[in-house]
XYZ file of C-alpha atoms in Angstrom:
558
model
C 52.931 -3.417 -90.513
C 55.244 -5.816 -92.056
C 58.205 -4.307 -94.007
C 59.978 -6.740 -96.057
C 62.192 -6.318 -99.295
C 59.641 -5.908 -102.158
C 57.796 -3.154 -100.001
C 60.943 -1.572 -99.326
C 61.598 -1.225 -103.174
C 57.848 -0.616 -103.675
C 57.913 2.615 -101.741
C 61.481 3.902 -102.569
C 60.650 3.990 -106.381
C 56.943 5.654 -105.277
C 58.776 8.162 -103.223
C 61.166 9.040 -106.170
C 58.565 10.049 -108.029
C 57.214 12.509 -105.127
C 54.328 9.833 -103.453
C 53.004 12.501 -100.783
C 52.260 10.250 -98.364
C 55.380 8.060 -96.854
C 58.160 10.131 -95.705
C 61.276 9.600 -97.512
C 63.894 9.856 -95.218
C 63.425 6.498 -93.105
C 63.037 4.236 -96.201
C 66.394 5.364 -97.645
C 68.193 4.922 -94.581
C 66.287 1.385 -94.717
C 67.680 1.135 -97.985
C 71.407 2.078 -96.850
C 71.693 -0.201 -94.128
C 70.522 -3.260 -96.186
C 73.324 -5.718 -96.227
C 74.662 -8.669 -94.561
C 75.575 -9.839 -91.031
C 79.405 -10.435 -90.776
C 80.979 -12.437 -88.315
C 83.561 -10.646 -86.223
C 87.073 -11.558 -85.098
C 86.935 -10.542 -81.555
C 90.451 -11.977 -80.884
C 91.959 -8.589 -82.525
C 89.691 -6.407 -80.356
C 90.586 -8.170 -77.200
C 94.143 -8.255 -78.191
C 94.294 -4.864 -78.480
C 93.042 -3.246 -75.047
C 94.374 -6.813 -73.179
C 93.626 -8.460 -69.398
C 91.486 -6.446 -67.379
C 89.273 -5.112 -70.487
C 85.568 -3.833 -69.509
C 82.579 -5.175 -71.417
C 79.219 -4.249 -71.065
C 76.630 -6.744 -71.567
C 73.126 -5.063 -72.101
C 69.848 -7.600 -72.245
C 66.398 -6.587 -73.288
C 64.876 -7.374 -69.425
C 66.506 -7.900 -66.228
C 65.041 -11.568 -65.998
C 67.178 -12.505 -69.316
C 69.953 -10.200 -67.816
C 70.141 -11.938 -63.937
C 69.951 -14.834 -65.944
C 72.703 -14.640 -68.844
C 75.076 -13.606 -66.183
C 74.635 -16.398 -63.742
C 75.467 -18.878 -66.660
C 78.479 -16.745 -67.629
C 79.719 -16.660 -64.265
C 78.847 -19.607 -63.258
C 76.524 -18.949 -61.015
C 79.147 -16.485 -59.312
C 78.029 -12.870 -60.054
C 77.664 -9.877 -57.902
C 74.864 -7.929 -58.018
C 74.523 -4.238 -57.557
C 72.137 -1.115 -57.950
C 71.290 0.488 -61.252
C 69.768 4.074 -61.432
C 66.456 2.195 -62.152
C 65.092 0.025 -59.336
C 63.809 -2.715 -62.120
C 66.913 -3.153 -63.967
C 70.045 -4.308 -61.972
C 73.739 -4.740 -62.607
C 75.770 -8.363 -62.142
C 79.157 -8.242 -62.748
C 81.540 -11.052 -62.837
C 85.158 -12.131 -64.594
C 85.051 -13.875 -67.903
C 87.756 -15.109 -70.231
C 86.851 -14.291 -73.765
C 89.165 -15.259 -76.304
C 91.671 -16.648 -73.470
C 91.963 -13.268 -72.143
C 90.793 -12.052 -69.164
C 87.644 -9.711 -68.770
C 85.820 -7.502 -66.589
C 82.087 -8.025 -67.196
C 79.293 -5.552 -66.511
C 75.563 -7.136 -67.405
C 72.533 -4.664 -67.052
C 69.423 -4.377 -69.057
C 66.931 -2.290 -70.613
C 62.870 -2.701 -70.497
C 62.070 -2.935 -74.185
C 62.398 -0.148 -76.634
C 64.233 2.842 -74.811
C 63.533 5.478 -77.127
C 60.146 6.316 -78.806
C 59.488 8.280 -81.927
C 57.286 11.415 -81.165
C 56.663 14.846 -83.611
C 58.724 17.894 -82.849
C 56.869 19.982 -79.654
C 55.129 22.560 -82.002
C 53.476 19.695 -83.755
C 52.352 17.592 -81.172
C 49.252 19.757 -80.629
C 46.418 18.903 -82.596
C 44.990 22.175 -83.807
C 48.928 23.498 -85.032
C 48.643 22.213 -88.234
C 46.682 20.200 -90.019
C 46.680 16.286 -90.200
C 48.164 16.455 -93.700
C 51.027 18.279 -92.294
C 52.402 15.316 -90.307
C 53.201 12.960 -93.232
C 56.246 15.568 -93.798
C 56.648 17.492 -90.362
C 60.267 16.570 -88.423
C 60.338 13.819 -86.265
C 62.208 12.985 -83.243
C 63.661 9.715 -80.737
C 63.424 10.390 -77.819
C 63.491 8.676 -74.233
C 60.644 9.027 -72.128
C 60.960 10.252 -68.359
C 59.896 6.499 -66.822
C 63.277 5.177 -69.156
C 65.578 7.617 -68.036
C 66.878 6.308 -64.976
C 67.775 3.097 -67.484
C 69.472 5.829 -70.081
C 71.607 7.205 -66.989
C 72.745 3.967 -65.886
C 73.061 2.956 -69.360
C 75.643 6.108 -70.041
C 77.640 5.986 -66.757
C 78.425 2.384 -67.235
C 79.112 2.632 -70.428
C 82.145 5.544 -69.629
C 83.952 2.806 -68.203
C 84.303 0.014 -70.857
C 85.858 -0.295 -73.878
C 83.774 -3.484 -75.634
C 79.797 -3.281 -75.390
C 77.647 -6.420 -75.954
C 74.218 -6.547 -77.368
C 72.330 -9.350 -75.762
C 68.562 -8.009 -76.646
C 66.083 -10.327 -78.534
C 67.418 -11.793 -81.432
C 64.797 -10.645 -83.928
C 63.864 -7.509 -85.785
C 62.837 -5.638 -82.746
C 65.150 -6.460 -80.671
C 67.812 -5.479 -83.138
C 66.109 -2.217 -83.243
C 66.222 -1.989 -79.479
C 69.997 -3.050 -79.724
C 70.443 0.085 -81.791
C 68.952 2.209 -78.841
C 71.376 1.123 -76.791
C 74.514 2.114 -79.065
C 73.679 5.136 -79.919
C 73.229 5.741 -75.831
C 77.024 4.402 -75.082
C 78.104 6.089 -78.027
C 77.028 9.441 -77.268
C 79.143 9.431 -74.220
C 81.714 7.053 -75.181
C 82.395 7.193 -79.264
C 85.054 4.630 -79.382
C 83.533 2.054 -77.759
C 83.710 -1.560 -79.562
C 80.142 -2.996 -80.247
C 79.490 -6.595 -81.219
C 76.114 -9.006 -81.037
C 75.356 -12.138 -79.463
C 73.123 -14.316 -81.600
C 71.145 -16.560 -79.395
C 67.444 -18.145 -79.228
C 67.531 -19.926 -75.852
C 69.422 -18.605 -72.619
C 70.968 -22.434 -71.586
C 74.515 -22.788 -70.978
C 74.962 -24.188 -73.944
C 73.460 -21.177 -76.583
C 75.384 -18.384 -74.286
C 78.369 -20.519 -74.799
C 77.913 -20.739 -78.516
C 76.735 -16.896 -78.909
C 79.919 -15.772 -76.737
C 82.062 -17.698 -79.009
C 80.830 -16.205 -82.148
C 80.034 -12.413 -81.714
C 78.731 -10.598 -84.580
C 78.159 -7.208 -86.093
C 74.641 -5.854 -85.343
C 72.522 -5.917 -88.106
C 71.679 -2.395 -89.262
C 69.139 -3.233 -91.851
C 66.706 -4.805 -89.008
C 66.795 -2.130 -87.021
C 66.384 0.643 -89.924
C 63.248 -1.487 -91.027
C 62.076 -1.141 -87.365
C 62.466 2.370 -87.725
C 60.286 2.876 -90.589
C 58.086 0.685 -89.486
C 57.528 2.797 -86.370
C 57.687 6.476 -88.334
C 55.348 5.260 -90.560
C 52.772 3.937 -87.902
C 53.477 7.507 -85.880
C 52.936 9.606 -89.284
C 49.748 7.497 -90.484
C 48.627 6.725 -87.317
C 48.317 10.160 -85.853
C 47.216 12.149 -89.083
C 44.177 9.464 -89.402
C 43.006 10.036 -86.183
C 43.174 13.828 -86.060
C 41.694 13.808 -89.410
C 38.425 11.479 -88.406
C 38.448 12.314 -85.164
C 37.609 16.225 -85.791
C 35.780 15.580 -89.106
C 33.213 13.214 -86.682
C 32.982 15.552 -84.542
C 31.430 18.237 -87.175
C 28.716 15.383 -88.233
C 28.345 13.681 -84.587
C 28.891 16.958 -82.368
C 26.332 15.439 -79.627
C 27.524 11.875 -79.802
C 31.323 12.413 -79.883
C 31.763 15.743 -78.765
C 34.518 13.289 -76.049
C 35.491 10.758 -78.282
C 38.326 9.961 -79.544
C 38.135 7.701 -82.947
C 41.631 6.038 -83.259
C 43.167 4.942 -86.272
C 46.017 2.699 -86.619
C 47.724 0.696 -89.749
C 47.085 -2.876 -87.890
C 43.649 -1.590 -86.202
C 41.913 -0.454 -89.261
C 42.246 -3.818 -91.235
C 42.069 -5.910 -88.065
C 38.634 -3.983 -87.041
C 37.177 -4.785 -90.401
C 37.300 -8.572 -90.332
C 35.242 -8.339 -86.657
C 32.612 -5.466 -88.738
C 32.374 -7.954 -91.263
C 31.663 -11.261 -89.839
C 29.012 -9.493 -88.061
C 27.642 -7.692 -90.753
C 27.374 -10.971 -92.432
C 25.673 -12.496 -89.035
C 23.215 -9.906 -89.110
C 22.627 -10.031 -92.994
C 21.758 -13.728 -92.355
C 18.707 -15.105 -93.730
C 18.259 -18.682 -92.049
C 16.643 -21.411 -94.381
C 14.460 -24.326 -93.738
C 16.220 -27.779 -94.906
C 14.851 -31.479 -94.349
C 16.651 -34.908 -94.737
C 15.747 -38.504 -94.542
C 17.313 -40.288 -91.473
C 18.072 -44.105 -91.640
C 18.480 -46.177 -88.293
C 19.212 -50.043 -87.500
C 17.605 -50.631 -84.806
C 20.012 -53.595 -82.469
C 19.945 -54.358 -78.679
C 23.529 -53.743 -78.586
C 23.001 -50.444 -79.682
C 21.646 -48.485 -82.427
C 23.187 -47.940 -85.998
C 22.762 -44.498 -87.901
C 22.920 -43.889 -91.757
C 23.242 -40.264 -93.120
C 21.200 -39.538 -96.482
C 24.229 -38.960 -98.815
C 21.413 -35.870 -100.452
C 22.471 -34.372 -96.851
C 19.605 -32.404 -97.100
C 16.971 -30.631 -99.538
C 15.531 -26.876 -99.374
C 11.676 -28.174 -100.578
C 9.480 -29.743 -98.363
C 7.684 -31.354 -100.641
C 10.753 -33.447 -102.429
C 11.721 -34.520 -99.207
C 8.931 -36.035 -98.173
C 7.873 -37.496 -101.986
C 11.371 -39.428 -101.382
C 10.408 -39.779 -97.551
C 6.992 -41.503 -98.464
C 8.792 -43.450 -100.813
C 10.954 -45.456 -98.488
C 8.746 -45.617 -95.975
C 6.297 -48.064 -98.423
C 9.830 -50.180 -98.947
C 11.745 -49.390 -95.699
C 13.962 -52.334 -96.229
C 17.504 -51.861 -96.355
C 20.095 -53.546 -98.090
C 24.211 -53.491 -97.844
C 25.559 -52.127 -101.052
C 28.941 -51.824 -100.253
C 31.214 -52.128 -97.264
C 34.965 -50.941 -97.161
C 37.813 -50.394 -94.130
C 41.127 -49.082 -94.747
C 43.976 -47.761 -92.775
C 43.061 -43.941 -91.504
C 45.943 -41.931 -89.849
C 45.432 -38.799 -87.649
C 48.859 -36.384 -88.303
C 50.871 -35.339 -85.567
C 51.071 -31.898 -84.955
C 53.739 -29.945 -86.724
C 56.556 -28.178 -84.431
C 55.944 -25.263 -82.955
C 56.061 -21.699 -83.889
C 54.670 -18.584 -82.538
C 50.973 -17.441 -84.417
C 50.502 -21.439 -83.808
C 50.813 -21.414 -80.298
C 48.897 -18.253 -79.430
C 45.946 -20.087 -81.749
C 46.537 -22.889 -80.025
C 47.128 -21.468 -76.186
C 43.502 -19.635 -77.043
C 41.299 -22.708 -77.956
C 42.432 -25.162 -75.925
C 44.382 -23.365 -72.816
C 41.860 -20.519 -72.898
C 44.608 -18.162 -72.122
C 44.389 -15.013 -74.363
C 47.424 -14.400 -76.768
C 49.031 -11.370 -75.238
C 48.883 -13.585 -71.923
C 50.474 -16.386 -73.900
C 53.395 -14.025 -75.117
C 53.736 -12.809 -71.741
C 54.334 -15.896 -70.005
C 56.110 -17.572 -72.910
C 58.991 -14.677 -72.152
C 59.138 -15.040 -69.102
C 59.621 -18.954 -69.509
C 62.123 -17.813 -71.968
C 64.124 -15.623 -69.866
C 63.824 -17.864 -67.142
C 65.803 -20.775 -70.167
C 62.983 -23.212 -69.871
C 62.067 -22.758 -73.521
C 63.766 -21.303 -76.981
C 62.824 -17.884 -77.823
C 59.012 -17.737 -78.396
C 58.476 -15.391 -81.304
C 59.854 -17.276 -84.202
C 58.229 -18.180 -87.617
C 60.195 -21.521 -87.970
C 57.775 -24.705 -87.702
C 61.319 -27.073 -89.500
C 63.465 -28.435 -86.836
C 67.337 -27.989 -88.234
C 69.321 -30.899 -88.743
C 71.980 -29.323 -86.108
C 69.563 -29.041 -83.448
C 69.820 -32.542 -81.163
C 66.650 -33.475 -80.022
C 67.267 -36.592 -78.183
C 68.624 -34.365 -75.320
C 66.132 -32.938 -75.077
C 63.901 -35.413 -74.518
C 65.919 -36.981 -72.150
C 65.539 -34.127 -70.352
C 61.959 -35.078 -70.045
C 61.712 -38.396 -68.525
C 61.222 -37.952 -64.847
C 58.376 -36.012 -65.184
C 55.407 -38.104 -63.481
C 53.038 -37.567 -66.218
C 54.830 -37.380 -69.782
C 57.917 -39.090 -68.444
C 57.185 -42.812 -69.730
C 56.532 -41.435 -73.288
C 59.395 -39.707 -73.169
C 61.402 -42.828 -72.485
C 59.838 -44.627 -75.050
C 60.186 -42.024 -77.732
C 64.128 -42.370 -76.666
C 63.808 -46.000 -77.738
C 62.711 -45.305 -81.198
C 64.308 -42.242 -81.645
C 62.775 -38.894 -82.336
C 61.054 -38.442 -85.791
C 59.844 -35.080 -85.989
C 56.803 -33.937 -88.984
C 58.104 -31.432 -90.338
C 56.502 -27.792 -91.437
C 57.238 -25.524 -94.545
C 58.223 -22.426 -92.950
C 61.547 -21.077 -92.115
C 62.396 -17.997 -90.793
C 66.111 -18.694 -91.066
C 66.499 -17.141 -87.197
C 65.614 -19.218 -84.632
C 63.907 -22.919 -84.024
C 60.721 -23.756 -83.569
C 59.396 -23.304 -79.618
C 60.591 -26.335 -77.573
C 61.547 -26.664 -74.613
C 65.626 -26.435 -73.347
C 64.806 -26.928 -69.288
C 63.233 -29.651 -67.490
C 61.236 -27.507 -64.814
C 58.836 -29.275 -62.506
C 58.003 -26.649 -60.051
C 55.807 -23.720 -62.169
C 52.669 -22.752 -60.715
C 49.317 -21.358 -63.174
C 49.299 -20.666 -66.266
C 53.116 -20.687 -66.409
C 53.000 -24.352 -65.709
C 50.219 -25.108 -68.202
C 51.570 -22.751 -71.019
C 55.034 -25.097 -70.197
C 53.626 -28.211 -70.028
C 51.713 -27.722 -73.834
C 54.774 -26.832 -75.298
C 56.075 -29.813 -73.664
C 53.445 -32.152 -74.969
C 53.597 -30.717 -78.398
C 57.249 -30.723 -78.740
C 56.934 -34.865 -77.845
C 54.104 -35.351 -79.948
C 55.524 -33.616 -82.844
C 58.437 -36.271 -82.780
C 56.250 -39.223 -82.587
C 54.299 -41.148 -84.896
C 50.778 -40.527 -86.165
C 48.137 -42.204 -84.477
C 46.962 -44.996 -86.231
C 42.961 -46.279 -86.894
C 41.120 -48.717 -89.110
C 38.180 -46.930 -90.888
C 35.128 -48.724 -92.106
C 32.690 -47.350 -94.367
C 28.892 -49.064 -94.736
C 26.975 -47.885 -97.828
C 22.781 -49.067 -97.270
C 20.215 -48.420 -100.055
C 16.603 -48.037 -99.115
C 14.284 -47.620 -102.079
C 16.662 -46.349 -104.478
C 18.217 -43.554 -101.845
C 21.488 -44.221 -100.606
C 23.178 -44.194 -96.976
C 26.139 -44.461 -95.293
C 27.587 -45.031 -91.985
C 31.243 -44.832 -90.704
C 33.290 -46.244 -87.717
C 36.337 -46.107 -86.677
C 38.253 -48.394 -84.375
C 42.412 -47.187 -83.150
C 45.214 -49.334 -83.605
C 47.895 -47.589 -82.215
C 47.101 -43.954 -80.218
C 50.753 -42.668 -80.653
C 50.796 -39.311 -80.094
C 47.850 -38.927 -78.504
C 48.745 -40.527 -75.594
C 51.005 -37.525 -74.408
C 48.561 -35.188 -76.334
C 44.888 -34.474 -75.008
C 44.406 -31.589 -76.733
C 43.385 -33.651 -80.063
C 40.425 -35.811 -79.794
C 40.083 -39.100 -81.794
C 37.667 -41.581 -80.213
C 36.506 -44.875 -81.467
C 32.519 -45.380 -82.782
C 32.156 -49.012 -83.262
C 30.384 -50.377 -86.118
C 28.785 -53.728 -86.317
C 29.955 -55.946 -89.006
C 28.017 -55.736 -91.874
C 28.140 -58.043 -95.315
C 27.020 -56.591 -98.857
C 23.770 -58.133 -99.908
C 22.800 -58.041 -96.064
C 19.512 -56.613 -95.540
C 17.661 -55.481 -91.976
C 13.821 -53.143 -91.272
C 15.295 -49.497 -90.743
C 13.515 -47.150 -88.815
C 13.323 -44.052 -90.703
C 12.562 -40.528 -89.794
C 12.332 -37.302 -91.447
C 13.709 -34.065 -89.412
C 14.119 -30.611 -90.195
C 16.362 -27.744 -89.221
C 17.232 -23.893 -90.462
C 20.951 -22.772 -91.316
C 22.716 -21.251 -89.415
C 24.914 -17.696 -89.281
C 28.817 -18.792 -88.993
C 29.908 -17.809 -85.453
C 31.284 -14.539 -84.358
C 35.176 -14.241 -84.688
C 37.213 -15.674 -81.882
C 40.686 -14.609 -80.980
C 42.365 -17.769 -82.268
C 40.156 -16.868 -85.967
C 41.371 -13.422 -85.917
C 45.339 -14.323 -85.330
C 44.817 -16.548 -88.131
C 43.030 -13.873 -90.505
C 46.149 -11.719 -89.378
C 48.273 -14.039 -90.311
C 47.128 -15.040 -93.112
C 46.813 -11.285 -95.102
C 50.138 -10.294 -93.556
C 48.579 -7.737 -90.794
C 51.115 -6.612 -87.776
C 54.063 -6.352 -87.015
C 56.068 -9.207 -87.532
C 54.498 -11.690 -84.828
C 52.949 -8.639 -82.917
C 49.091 -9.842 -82.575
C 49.386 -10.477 -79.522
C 50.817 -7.009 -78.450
C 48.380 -5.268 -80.440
């Protein structure tokens, strides 16, 4: 469910006037927390415990953890145990603000605490499922996390400064928030700040180090009511069809359970209605007149420009007709420059569409890897809604970065020559880039290397220039009806030589002059319409997308 500022508004004027169903607790505190992201001096907080202070650094996985220290330490770190096998502890010394530090990194494994109902609601015959819009409602840490929580508290009884280094978007702010209220339960007067980064390179950790911030409160407090919501509407849905089914379908679901959820519901119904409409389908008979000139070096086809008719009998009154005159003659002949865009840069619903169709690799795969590539710094964070490169952002690096590689290398050099031009998009998030790479890495193996090599490809062909074609049109006439023919010849391929996942091929057309005239061969076939396909994964991210369903960027978590 997407929470944004009008929908905050929305609901907190509903709930003053006593709306029964959203709880009003979590969208005032959304409401409280809604201001702006300062900047922090951390020169006066360092100044004031000195050399030797203690930082913790927390990360959102231990790949983006092992990985954030080795740059900070250059590459000198010491690992050691955590109280959770997965999640380990580097430490290392660090000067921040020319003073001398003692740095702790750990991590966590995504969201630490989870809402749940108080214990004598979780039951589903204690109350009824109207009771759980307004029934109390917990955080708490589940027994797999709570080796993280322990390590989390006893490392945090030993510094004074604690750094959030989790995801740099709404739910990893929320997951940032986790985290403090951990150390602070056990340490109240520790110092919190926020690194703002969206790529782990030496470069980003430098700049995020350098420019701590505040966390942001009003992210996390729209995660929170994001997730009460789902829990309270979620769980009193499905209690409430599930037993009313139940009554009606005792036999059928007497061990079913028939889930509802706020993305599910809306999501489901696009898949029920395409196939209602498949089923619904009544195919139709159509016919159309087919022109062809008939040449040793290969045949010519004309399309009717009717396309087709619905009656029989029409068709083949005009079919009859050119067949007694089956001469045709050249009415008009045009070619004009045709240009096939570039792809626009890259941002996250685009490249799970785009990772589906042409990789085959299903979206929540696609997030999966892209992480991991992420935490690994081979690309910039992958769940971004940006497709605008900034004007800070240098790109010729980047692509210099690039030209060793055996395959895309040579493009890449070229591109250096010209310089990069990038198309741009319309949408900005006003967080983090579009998804490009930040690490030349030749040695991935399955779909890591293929998921890394098409962001590769698209980030170079989305700072070429378009490929390039001469289009020629043919209009015939045969007996009054009128025909037409195209072809297509390339100039200049562009960016589709570094990007085979768009197809543009030539189809040659003879010359023709107007006034020219040649014996068609003419034919007369038939056909019945068609249903429109079922939904595939790539259509039903963009119908997401598109009406605003999920989590920000979650469709391929759901």
């Amino acid at each position: 469910m997407l929470l944004l500022k009008p929908l905050v508004a929305c609901e907190a004027l509903r709930l003053w006037g006593g709306h029964p169903l959203l709880p009003r607790s979590s969208l005032l505190t959304c409401l409280r927390h809604w201001g702006t992201v300062r900047p922090v001096d951390t020169s006066s907080v360092v100044a004031a415990t000195g050399d030797g202070m203690k930082v913790l650094n927390v990360a959102e996985k231990n790949d983006a953890a092992k990985n954030l220290a080795s740059i900070m330490s250059g590459g000198r770190s010491r690992m050691r145990e955590g109280l959770s096998r997965f999640n380990k502890i580097y430490e290392f010394d660090f000067e921040l603000q020319g003073r001398r530090c003692q740095m702790t990194m750990t991590s966590v494994s995504g969201h630490l605490l989870n809402y749940d109902f108080a214990a004598s609601f979780r039951k589903w015959m204690s109350c009824s499922p109207a009771a759980l819009f307004d029934c109390p409602v917990i955080k708490q840490c589940s027994t797999d996390y709570e080796p993280i929580m322990r390590t989390l508290e006893r490392e945090a009884r030993r510094c004074q400064m604690l750094v959030i280094w989790t995801d740099c978007d709404r739910e990893g702010e929320n997951i940032g928030f986790e985290i403090i209220n951990v150390c602070r339960a056990v340490n109240p007067q520790l110092k919190v700040l926020r690194a703002r980064f969206s790529e782990i390179t030496p470069a980003s950790v430098r700049r995020a180090v350098n420019n701590l911030v505040e966390p942001d409160g009003r992210a996390s407090a729209a995660v929170d009511v994001r997730q009460e919501l789902d829990l309270r509407i979620g769980a009193a849905f499905t209690r409430f069809q599930t037993l009313r089914l139940k009554q009606v379908f005792p036999a059928r679901l007497a061990d079913h359970l028939i889930s509802y959820g706020s993305c599910q519901f809306p999501t489901l119904g696009f898949v029920v209605e395409r196939y209602k409409t498949i089923q619904s389908f009544i195919p139709e008979s159509f016919w159309k007149i087919k022109v062809s000139h008939m040449r040793p070096e290969g045949n010519v086809d004309f399309n009717w420009k009717r396309v087709r008719l619905f009656d029989e009998a029409c068709c083949r009154a005009l079919f009859e007709r050119c067949c007694e005159n089956s001469t045709a003659t050249i009415t008009h002949v045009q070619s004009k420059p045709k240009s096939k865009w570039r792809p626009v840069p890259l941002d996250t619903v685009e490249l799970e569409k785009l990772a589906s169709r042409k990789l085959r690799i299903t979206a929540k795969e696609t997030m999966k890897v892209a992480e991991k590539l992420y935490t690994q710094g081979l690309i910039s964070y992958p769940r971004t809604e940006t497709n605008i490169f900034p004007k800070e952002l240098a790109l010729a690096p980047l692509v210099q970065q690039q030209v060793n590689d055996p395959n895309w290398g040579a493009f890449a050099a070229r591109l250096l020559e010209t310089g990069p031009n990038p198309r741009q998009g319309k949408k900005t998030d006003n967080a983090h880039p579009p998804i490009h790479p930040t690490k030349y890495a030749p040695g991935l193996q399955g779909n890591e290397q293929r998921l890394y090599e098409f962001v590769v490809r698209h980030f170079l062909a989305c700072l070429s220039a378009d490929a390039q074609g001469q289009e020629t049109t043919v209009e015939a006439e045969v007996a009054g009806e009128k025909f037409s023919a195209n072809g297509l010849m390339i100039t200049a391929r562009n960016y589709l030589e570094v990007y085979p996942y768009d197809k543009w091929s030539d189809k040659e057309l003879p010359v023709y002059r107007v006034g020219q005239q040649f014996a068609s061969e003419l034919a007369m076939p038939s056909g019945e319409t068609t249903p429109p396909p079922l939904l595939t994964e790539a259509d039903l991210i963009a119908l997401m997308d598109k009406h605003g369903i999920g989590e920000w960027l979650g469709a391929a978590t759901d």
